[in-house]
Amino acid sequence: MEELIVIRKQRYNRHWAALWRRLVLRRWTAVVDLRRSALPWLLWAKHRATPSKAEANEHRVLTLARTLDAQPPPAPTVWTSPQDQTEADRLIGSARPVLAVGPTANWPGKVWPPERFAELVQRLIAPGGALAGASVFVTGGPNEIDQAQPVIDAVPSEQLRAGVGLSLPTTAAALQRCRLFIGNDSGLMHLAAAAGTPVLGLFGPTKDVVYGPWSRHSRVVRTPESYQELVGQPGFQYKTAGTQMTNLTVDTVEHAAHALLDETASTVETGAATHQE
């Protein structure tokens, strides 16, 4: 039997109790909990697996692979339906190449200023740019249109492929048609890597050695300041701090984008990414 149970967070962590009530009357062959909650130990299960304490600066993929005793660690990947592929074809069309941009993140400290994204995109798609004449696929969550709008406004309408608010499977299918993804440390960055798209992730107040995109064609560029220098500032609170990415220049990111495009030129099909673990 297959069933997907959606957890909706509640105050005071009451969602865990609600989930436990849904699960407690069943016998489970195995329970895998990547959040290290008490839940696996409160259920009738033959096998239980939770992540052990990560080693210093260990990438999250390696930690999870050890949890499941999976060696070598499998590369994250995504599967899409024919309907998702059809929708991506409708959205992207036949235009190639396509530059994907992820200017959003789930807290402000990780967000590279949107005007920097806009300038970068204009440089890359301008005549003589590394992706001259490319279409631009702008991604973001359903509630992130305000973060993405400056980038959307910077792209000529005939080159814009707006993808803010799309479902994740459709977004993944669209990303598979993109030559390069550039974005903040976010779930969409990881989705692009799992889709096989070359990814340039932008980092500042998060650890790229732990949370960097994981794929053969993924690279990171970070602020001149280290993670510790940014989060170690007096009074730093990730929920209230503004962007910590202002010292990452457009020149630096553009240079890294050129390098990744050159590096992947012979291994990526023209105008679309091929999934390679």
Short mmCIF file of N, CA and C in Angstrom, two decimals, residues 17 43 51 55 65 73 75 88 100 102 126 139 158 180-181 187 192 197 209 212 223 237 244-245 265:
data_model
loop_
_atom_site.label_atom_id
_atom_site.label_comp_id
_atom_site.label_asym_id
_atom_site.label_seq_id
_atom_site.Cartn_x
_atom_site.Cartn_y
_atom_site.Cartn_z
N ALA A 17 2.54 15.04 17.07
CA ALA A 17 1.53 14.21 17.75
C ALA A 17 0.45 13.77 16.78
N LEU A 43 6.95 4.04 17.45
CA LEU A 43 6.17 3.22 16.54
C LEU A 43 6.65 1.78 16.58
N PRO A 51 19.57 9.79 11.05
CA PRO A 51 20.95 10.23 10.79
C PRO A 51 21.77 10.27 12.07
N GLU A 55 29.77 14.29 10.70
CA GLU A 55 31.17 14.61 10.93
C GLU A 55 31.41 16.07 10.57
N ALA A 65 23.55 9.27 3.35
CA ALA A 65 23.97 7.99 2.77
C ALA A 65 24.42 7.03 3.87
N PRO A 73 27.51 7.02 -2.08
CA PRO A 73 26.26 7.77 -1.90
C PRO A 73 25.57 8.03 -3.23
N ALA A 75 23.51 9.89 -6.04
CA ALA A 75 23.27 11.30 -6.35
C ALA A 75 21.78 11.58 -6.30
N ALA A 88 6.39 21.52 -19.39
CA ALA A 88 7.68 22.17 -19.54
C ALA A 88 7.95 22.54 -20.99
N ALA A 100 18.49 29.53 -16.39
CA ALA A 100 17.57 29.48 -15.24
C ALA A 100 18.15 30.30 -14.10
N GLY A 102 17.43 31.49 -9.98
CA GLY A 102 16.69 31.32 -8.73
C GLY A 102 17.04 32.42 -7.74
N ALA A 126 23.14 39.43 -23.17
CA ALA A 126 23.36 40.53 -24.10
C ALA A 126 24.18 40.06 -25.30
N THR A 139 12.72 31.21 -11.60
CA THR A 139 12.02 30.29 -10.70
C THR A 139 11.78 30.93 -9.34
N GLU A 158 10.03 38.92 -24.70
CA GLU A 158 10.09 37.82 -25.65
C GLU A 158 11.10 36.74 -25.22
N LEU A 180 22.02 26.36 -17.85
CA LEU A 180 22.70 26.73 -16.61
C LEU A 180 21.68 27.27 -15.63
N PHE A 181 21.86 26.93 -14.35
CA PHE A 181 21.06 27.51 -13.27
C PHE A 181 22.00 28.31 -12.38
N GLY A 187 16.05 25.36 -1.92
CA GLY A 187 15.56 24.09 -2.41
C GLY A 187 15.57 24.02 -3.93
N ALA A 192 17.52 21.87 -9.13
CA ALA A 192 18.22 22.01 -10.41
C ALA A 192 19.37 21.02 -10.51
N THR A 197 20.89 19.77 -14.34
CA THR A 197 21.28 21.05 -14.89
C THR A 197 22.59 21.51 -14.27
N VAL A 209 30.14 23.74 2.09
CA VAL A 209 30.72 22.40 2.18
C VAL A 209 29.70 21.38 2.68
N GLY A 212 26.10 22.60 -0.21
CA GLY A 212 26.29 22.93 -1.61
C GLY A 212 25.54 21.98 -2.53
N THR A 223 30.67 34.54 -0.78
CA THR A 223 31.11 35.87 -0.38
C THR A 223 32.58 35.84 0.02
N GLN A 237 21.07 37.10 13.97
CA GLN A 237 19.92 36.21 14.05
C GLN A 237 19.44 35.95 12.63
N GLN A 244 23.20 38.98 3.72
CA GLN A 244 24.62 38.92 4.07
C GLN A 244 25.47 38.71 2.82
N MET A 245 24.87 38.98 1.65
CA MET A 245 25.51 38.64 0.38
C MET A 245 26.00 39.85 -0.40
N ALA A 265 30.73 22.58 -21.57
CA ALA A 265 30.36 22.75 -22.98
C ALA A 265 30.38 21.43 -23.74
#
